[in-house]
Short mmCIF file of C-alpha atoms in Angstrom, two decimals:
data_model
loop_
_atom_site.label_atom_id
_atom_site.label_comp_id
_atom_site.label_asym_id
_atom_site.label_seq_id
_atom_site.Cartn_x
_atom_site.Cartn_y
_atom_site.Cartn_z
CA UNK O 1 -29.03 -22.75 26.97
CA UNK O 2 -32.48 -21.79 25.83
CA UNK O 3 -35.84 -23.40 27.98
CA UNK O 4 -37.47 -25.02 24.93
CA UNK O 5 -36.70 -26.07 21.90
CA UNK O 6 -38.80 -23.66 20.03
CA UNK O 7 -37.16 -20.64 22.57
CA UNK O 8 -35.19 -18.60 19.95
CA UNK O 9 -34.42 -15.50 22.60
CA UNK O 10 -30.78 -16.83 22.92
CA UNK O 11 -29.62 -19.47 20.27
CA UNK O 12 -27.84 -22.59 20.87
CA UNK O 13 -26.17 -25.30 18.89
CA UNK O 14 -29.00 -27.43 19.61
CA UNK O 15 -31.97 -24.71 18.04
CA UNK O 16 -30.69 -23.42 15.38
CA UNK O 17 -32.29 -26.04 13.10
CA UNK O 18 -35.63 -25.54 14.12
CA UNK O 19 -35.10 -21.76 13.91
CA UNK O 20 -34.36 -21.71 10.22
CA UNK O 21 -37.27 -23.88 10.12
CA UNK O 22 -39.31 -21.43 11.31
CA UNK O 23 -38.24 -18.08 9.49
CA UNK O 24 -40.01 -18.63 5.80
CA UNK O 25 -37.19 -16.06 4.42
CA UNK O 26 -34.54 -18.36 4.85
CA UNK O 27 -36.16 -21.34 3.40
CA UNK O 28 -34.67 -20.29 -0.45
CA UNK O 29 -31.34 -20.09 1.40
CA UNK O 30 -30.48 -23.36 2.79
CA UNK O 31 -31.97 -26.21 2.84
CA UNK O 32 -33.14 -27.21 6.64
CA UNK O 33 -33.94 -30.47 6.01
CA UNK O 34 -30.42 -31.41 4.94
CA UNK O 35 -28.22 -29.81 7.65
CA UNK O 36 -25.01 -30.64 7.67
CA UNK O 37 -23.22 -28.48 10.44
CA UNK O 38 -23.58 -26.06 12.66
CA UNK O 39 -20.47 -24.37 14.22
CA UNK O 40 -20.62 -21.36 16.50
CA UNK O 41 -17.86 -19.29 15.80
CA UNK O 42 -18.74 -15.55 17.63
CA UNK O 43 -15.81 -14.60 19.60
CA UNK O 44 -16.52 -11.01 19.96
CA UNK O 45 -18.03 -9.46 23.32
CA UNK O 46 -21.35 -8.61 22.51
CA UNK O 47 -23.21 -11.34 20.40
CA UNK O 48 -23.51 -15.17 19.23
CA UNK O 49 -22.62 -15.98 15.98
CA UNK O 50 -23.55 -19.42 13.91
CA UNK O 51 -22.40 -21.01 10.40
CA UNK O 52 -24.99 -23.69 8.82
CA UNK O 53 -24.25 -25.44 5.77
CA UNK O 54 -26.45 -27.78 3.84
CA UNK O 55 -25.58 -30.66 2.30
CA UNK O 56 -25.34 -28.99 -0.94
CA UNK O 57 -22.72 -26.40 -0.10
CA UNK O 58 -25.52 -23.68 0.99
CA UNK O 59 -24.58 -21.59 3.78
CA UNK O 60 -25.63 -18.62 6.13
CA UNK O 61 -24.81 -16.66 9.00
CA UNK O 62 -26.88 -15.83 12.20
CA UNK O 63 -25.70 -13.14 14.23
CA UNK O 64 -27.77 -12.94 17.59
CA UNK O 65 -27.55 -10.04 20.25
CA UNK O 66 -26.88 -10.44 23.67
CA UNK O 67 -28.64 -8.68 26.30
CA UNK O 68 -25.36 -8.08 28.03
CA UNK O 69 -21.36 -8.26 26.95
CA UNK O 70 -20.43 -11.89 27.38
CA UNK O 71 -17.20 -11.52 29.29
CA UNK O 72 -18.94 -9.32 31.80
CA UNK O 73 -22.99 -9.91 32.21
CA UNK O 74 -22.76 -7.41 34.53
CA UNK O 75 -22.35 -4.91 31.71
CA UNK O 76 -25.88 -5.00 29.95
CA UNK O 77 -26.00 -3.86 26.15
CA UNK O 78 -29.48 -3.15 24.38
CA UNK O 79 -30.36 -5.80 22.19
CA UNK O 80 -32.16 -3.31 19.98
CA UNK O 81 -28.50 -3.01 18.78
CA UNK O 82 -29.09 -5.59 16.15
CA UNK O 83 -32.03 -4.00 14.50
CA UNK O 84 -29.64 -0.52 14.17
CA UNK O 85 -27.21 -3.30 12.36
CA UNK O 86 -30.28 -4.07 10.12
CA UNK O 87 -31.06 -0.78 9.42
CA UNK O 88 -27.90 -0.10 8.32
CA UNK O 89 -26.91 -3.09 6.33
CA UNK O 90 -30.78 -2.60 4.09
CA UNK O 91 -29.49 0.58 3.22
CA UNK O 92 -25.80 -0.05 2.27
CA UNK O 93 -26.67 -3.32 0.48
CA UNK O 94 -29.26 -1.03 -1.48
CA UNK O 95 -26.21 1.73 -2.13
CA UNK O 96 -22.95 -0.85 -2.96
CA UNK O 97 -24.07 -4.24 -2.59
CA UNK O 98 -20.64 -4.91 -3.51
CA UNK O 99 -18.98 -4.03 -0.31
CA UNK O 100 -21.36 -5.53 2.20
CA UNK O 101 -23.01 -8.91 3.13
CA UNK O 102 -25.55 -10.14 1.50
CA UNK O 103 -28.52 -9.62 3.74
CA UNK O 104 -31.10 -12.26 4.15
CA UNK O 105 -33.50 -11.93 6.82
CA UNK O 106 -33.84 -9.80 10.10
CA UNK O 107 -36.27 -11.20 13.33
CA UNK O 108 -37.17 -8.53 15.93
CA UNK O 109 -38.64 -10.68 18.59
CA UNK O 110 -35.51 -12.95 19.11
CA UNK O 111 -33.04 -10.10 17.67
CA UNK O 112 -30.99 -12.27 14.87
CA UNK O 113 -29.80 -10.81 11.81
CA UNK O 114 -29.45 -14.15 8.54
CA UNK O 115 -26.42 -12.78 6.33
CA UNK O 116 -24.05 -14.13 3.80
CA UNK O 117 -21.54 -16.43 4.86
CA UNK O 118 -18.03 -14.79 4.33
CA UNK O 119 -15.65 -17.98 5.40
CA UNK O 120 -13.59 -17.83 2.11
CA UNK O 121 -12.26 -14.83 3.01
CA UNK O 122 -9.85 -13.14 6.28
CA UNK O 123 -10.33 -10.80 8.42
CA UNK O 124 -8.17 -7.90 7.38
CA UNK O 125 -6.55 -6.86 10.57
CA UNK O 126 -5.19 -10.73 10.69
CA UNK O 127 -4.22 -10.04 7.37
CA UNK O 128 -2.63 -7.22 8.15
CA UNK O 129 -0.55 -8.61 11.57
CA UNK O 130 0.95 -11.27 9.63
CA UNK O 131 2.15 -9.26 6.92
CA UNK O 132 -0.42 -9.39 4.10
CA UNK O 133 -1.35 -5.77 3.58
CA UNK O 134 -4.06 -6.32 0.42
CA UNK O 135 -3.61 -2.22 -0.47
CA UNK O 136 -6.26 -2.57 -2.66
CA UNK O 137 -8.77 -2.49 -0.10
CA UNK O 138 -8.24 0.97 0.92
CA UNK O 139 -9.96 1.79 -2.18
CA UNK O 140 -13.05 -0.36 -2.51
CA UNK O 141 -13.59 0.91 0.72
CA UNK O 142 -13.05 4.57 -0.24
CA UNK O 143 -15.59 3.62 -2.76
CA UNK O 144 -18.02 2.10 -0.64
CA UNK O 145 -18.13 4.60 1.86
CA UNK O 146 -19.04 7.61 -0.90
CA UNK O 147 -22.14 5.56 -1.79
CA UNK O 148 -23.17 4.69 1.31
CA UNK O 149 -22.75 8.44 2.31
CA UNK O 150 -24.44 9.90 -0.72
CA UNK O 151 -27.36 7.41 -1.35
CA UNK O 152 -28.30 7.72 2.93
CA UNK O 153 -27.51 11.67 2.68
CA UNK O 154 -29.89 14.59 1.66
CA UNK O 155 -27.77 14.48 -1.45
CA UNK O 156 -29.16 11.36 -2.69
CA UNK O 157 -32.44 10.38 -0.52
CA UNK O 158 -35.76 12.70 -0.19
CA UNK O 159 -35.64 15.23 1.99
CA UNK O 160 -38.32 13.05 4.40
CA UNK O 161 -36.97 10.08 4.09
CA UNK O 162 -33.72 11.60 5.18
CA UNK O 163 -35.31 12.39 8.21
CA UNK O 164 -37.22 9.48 8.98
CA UNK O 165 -34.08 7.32 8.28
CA UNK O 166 -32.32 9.88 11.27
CA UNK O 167 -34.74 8.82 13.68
CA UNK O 168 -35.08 4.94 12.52
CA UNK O 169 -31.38 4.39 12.92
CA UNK O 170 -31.02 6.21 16.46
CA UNK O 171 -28.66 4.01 18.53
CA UNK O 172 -28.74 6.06 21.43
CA UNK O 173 -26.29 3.62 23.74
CA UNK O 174 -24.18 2.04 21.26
CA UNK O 175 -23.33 5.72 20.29
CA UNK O 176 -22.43 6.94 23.73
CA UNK O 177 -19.84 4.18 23.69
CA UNK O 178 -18.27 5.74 21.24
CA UNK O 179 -18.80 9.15 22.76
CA UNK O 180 -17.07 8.14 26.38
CA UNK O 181 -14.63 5.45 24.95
CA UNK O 182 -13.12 7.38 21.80
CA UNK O 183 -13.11 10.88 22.83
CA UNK O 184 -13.29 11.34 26.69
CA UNK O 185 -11.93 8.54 28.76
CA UNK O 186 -8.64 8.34 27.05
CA UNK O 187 -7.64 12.16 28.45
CA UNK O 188 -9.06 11.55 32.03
CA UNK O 189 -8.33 9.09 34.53
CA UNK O 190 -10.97 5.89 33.69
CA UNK O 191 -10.98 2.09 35.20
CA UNK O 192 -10.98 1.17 31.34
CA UNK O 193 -7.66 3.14 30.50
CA UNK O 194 -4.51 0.71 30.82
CA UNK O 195 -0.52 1.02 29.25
CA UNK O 196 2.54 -0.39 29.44
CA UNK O 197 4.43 1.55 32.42
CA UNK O 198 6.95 2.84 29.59
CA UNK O 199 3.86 4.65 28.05
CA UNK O 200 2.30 6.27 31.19
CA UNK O 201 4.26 9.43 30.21
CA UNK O 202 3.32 9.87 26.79
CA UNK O 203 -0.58 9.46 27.90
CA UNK O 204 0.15 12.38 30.61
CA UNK O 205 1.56 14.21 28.23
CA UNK O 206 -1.64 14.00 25.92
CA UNK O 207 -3.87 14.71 28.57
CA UNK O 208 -1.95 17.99 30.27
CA UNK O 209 -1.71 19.40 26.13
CA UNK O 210 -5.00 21.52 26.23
CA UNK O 211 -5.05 21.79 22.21
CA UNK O 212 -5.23 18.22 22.09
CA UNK O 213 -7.97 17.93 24.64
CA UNK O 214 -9.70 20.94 22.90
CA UNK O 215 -9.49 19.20 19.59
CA UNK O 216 -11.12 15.85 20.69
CA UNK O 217 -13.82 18.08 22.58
CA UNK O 218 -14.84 20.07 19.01
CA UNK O 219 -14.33 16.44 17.41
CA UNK O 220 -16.93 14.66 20.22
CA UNK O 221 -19.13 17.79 19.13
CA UNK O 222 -19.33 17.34 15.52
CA UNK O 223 -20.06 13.60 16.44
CA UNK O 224 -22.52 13.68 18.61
CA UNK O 225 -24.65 16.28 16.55
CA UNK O 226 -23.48 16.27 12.40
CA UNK O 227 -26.49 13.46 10.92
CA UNK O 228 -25.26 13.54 7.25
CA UNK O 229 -25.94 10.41 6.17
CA UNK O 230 -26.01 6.43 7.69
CA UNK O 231 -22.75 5.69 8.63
CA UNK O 232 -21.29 1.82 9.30
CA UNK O 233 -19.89 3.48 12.75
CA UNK O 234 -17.31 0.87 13.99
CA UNK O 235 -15.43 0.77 10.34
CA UNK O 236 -11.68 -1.01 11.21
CA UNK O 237 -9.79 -3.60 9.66
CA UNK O 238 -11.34 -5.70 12.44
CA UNK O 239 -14.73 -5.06 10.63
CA UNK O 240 -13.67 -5.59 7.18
CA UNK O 241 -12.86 -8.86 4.97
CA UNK O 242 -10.98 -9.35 2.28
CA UNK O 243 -9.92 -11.94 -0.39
CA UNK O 244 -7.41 -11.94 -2.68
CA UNK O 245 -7.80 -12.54 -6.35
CA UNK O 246 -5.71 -14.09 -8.64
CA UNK O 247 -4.48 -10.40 -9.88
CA UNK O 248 -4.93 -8.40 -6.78
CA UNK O 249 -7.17 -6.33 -8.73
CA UNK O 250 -10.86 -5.31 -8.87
CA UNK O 251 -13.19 -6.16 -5.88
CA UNK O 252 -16.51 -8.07 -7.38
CA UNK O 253 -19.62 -10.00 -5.93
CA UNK O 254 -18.65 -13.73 -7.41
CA UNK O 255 -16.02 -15.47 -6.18
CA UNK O 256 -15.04 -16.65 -9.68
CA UNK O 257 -14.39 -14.62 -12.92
CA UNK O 258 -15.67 -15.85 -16.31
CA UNK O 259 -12.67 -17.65 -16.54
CA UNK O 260 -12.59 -19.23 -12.89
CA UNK O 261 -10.03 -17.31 -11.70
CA UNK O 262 -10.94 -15.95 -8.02
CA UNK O 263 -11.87 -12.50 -8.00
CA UNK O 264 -10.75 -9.60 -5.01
CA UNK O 265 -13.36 -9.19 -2.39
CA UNK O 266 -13.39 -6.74 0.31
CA UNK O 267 -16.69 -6.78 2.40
CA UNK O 268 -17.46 -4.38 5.61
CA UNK O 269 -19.53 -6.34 8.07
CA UNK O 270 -20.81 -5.87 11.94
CA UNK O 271 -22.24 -2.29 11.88
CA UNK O 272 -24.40 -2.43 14.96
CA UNK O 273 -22.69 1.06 16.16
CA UNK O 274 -24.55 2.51 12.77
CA UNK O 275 -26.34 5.68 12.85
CA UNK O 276 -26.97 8.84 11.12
CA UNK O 277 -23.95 10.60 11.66
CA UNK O 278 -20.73 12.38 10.44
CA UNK O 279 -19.07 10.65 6.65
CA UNK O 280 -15.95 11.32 7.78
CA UNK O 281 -16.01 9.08 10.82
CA UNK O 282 -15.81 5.51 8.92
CA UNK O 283 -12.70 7.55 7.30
CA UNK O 284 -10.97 8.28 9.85
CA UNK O 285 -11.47 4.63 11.49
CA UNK O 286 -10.01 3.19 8.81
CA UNK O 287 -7.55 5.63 8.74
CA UNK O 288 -6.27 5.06 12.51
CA UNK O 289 -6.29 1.89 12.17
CA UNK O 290 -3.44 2.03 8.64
CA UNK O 291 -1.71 4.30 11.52
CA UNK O 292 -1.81 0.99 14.29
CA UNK O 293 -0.25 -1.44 11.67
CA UNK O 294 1.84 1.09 10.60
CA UNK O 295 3.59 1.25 13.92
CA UNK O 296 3.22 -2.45 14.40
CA UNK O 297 5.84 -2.97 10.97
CA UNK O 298 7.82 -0.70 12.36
CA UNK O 299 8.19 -1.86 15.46
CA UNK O 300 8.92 -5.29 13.73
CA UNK O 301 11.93 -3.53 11.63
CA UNK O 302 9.77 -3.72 8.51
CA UNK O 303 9.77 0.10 7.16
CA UNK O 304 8.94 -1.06 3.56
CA UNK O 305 5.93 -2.52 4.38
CA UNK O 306 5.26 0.13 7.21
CA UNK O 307 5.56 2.56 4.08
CA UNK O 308 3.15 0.57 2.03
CA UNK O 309 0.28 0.69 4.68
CA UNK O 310 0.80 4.64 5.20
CA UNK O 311 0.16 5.06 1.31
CA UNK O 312 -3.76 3.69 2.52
CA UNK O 313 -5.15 6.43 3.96
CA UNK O 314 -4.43 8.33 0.60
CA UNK O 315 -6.22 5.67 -1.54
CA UNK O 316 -9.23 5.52 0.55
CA UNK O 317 -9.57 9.53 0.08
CA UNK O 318 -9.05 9.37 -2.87
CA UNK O 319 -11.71 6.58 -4.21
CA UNK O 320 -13.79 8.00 -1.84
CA UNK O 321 -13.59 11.62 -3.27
CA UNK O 322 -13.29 10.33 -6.91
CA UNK O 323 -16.60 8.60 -6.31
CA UNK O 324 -18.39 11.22 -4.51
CA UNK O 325 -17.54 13.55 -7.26
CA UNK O 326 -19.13 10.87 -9.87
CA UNK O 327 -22.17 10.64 -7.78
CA UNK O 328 -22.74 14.42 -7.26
CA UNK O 329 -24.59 15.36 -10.56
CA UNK O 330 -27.18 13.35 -8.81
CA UNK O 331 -27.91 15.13 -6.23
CA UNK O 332 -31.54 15.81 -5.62
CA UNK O 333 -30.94 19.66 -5.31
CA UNK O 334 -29.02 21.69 -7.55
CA UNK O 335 -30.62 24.63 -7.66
CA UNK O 336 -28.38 25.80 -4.47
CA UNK O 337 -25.93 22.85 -3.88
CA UNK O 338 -23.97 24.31 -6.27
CA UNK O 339 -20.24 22.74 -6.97
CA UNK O 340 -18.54 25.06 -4.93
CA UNK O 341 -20.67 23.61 -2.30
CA UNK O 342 -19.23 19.88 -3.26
CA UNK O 343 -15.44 21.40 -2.73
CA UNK O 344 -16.90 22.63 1.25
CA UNK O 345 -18.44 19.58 1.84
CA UNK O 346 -15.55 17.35 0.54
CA UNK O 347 -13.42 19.84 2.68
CA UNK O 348 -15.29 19.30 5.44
CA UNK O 349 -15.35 15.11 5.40
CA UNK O 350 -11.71 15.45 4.96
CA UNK O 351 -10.89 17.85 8.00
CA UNK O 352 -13.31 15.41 9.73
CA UNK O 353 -12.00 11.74 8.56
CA UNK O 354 -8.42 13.65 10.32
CA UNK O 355 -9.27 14.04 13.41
CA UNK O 356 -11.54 11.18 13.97
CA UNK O 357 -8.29 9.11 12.86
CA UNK O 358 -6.33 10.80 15.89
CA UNK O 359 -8.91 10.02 18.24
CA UNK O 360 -9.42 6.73 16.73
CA UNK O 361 -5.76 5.85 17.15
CA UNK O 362 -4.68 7.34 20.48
CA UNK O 363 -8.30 5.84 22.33
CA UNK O 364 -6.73 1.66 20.55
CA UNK O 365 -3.93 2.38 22.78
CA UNK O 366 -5.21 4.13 25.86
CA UNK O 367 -8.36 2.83 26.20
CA UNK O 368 -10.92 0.09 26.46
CA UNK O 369 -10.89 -3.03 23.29
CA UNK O 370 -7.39 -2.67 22.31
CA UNK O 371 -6.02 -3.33 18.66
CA UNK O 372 -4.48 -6.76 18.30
CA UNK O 373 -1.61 -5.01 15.88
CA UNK O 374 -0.24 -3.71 19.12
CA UNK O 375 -1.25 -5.75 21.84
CA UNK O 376 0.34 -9.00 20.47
CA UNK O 377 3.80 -7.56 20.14
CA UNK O 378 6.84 -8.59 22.58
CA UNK O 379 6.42 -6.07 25.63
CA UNK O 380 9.51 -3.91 24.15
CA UNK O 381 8.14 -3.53 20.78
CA UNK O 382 4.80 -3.02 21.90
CA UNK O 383 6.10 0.34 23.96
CA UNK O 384 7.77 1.61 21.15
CA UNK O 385 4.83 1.15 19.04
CA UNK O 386 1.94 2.53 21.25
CA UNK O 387 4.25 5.50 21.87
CA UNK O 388 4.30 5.81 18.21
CA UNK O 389 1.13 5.64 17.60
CA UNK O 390 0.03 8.14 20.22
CA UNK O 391 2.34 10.67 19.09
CA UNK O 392 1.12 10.48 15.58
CA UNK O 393 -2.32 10.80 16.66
CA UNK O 394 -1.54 13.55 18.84
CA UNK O 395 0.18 15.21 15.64
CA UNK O 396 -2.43 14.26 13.09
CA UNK O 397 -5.07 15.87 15.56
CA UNK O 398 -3.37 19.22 16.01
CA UNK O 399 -1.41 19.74 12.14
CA UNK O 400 -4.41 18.86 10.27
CA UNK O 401 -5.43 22.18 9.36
CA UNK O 402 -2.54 23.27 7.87
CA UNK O 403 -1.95 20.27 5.27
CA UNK O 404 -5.16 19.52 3.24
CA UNK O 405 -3.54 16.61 1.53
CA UNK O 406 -4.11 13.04 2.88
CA UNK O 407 -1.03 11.65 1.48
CA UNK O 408 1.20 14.41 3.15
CA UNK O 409 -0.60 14.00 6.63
CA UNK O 410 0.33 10.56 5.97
CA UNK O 411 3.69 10.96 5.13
CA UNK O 412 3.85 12.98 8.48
CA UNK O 413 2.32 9.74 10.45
CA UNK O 414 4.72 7.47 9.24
CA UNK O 415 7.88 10.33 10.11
CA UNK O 416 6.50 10.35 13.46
CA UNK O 417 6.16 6.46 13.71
CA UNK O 418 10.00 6.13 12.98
CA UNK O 419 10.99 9.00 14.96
CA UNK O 420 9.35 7.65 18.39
CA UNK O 421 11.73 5.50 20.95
#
């Protein structure tokens, strides 16, 4: 509970009015003198979350940071967290407004980010665990990440700017999450590691292979030091929504077509882990994650659909690459990013987007913030399934350089899915 009514450091139910009283941005947005509810609906670990509608139908979204994670305050977060988030979301709604919130309004003092209110459509990952795969995601998001990459990259933004963007967006400690959670804890003995007995083995084995361990080690490298361009940084299904249109089609802004018919939407929200940093990352996030409800059909004896969500990772590379290749006459300097240079850089984000996905996948299952694909299967299942999934990541991670083709290292995922017991 806040002290005062007019204390907007940690939102309640009962401020929320006067605080979109008191931000003039907002006032074109909803209408605060004809409030009809407010409904706090944040259930993640690290911030509050509110949905106001008027009584005309207008709506928005605060998102508040916490000064600690709210299962734990003993475990303090940076707030500053949030204004990384509105770094981030400026520049992507600048790049694809298409894919993102609409963004609204961002206070500093009292950390609270105003966005558009997504409530007509799902969370994908829910989508995805009950059987609802939307494939056409996979490539508006393939899409979205190219212009996000090359409008916040020295391809597409001033030299200067680049650089000044690189230091605006630090997120120092939201970044060395990543760094401990995704690519060291999982191979060393860590409070925050916990399997199913049946899978102990299978995490020893990852941790006593040295290529493996080497591999994550280059692959917590080239994160920690590539700053290409401003990347979302915490890209999984769990981060994305989606709504179905009435012919599963093209992604678009309205929810209605010129002839009232809803239109596809797919929308990446909460990128408070942004930063300047390798393109391939958000790639191989997704990536992982197609790997985690891959082995979740499986283990539910569903290898059609299983084969369906393996065909994502291939759509996202390729909308990604057929965009990036649209967007590269562009670029601000020809004169020596020549388009042999393009095929090394595209080369690049690809080996990259690979091994991030192993990583990506075997830290869901050994690690801290486990996926919900996994964790909500029957104890059997679930073994069967983690083991799956860590011996596809372990694969992906270490075949990678010998099969350039998404679609084939795919193909080898989804072998390795059905072959694990």
């Amino acid at each position: 509970m806040t002290g005062s009514a007019s204390d907007f450091s940690q939102l309640s139910l009962e401020t929320v009015t006067a605080y979109l009283a008191s931000r003039p941005a907002l006032g074109g947005i909803v209408d605060v003198t004809r409030i009809a509810s407010v409904r706090e609906v944040g259930d993640g670990n690290l911030n509050l979350v509110f949905i106001i509608d008027d009584a005309a139908g207008a709506s928005v979204v605060l998102k508040q940071s916490l000064p600690h994670v709210r299962t734990d305050p003993s475990w303090p977060m940076t707030r500053e967290r949030s204004a990384r988030e509105a770094t981030v979301l400026g520049a992507h709604v600048l790049a694809d407004p298409e894919h993102v919130p609409a963004f609204y309004d961002f206070d500093a003092e009292n950390y609270v980010l105003a966005i558009e209110n997504l409530s007509d459509h799902r969370v994908w990952r829910n989508e995805l665990n009950e059987g609802r795969v939307h494939e056409y995601a996979a490539g508006e998001l393939g899409r979205y990440i190219a212009r996000a990459a090359f409008a916040t990259s020295p391809l597409g933004l001033d030299p200067l700017e680049h650089k000044r963007l690189v230091a605006r967006a630090v997120n120092p400690e939201l970044q060395q999450i990543t760094e401990d959670l995704v690519f060291t804890e999982p191979y060393i003995e860590h409070a925050h590691n916990v399997v199913l007995p049946g899978n102990e083995a299978d995490v020893a084995a990852l941790r006593s292979d040295a290529a493996l361990v080497r591999e994550m080690g280059l692959a917590k490298w080239r994160f920690m030091t590539t700053a290409q361009s401003l990347i979302h940084g915490d890209l999984h299904t769990g981060s994305v929504f989606v709504r179905a249109g009435a012919t599963s089609g093209e992604a678009a802004t309205d929810a209605t077509d010129a002839r009232g018919a809803t239109t596809a939407s797919v929308r990446a929200f909460d990128s408070e882990f942004g930063f300047v940093g390798p393109t391939g990352f958000d790639l191989g996030a997704l990536w992982a994650n197609f790997i985690i409800a891959g082995a979740r059909a499986e283990a539910l004896g569903e290898p059609a659909r299983a084969e369906l969500i393996l065909s994502l990772p291939g759509r996202l590379w390729s909308a990604f690459e057929a965009e990036y290749r649209t967007l590269w006459p562009a670029r601000i300097d020809p004169r020596v990013w020549t388009d042999e240079v393009l095929e090394r850089l595209l080369d690049g984000i690809r080996d990259d987007a690979a091994i991030f996905a192993a990583a990506k996948a075997i830290r869901r299952i050994v690690g801290f913030a486990k996926a919900s694909d996994i964790e909500s299967l029957e104890p059997a299942l679930r073994e069967r399934a983690a083991r799956g999934v860590l011996h596809a990541g372990r694969a992906l991670a270490l075949t990678r350089h010998g099969i350039a083709d998404v679609d084939a290292l795919a193909a080898e995922s989804l072998a390795t899915l059905r072959a694990a017991r």
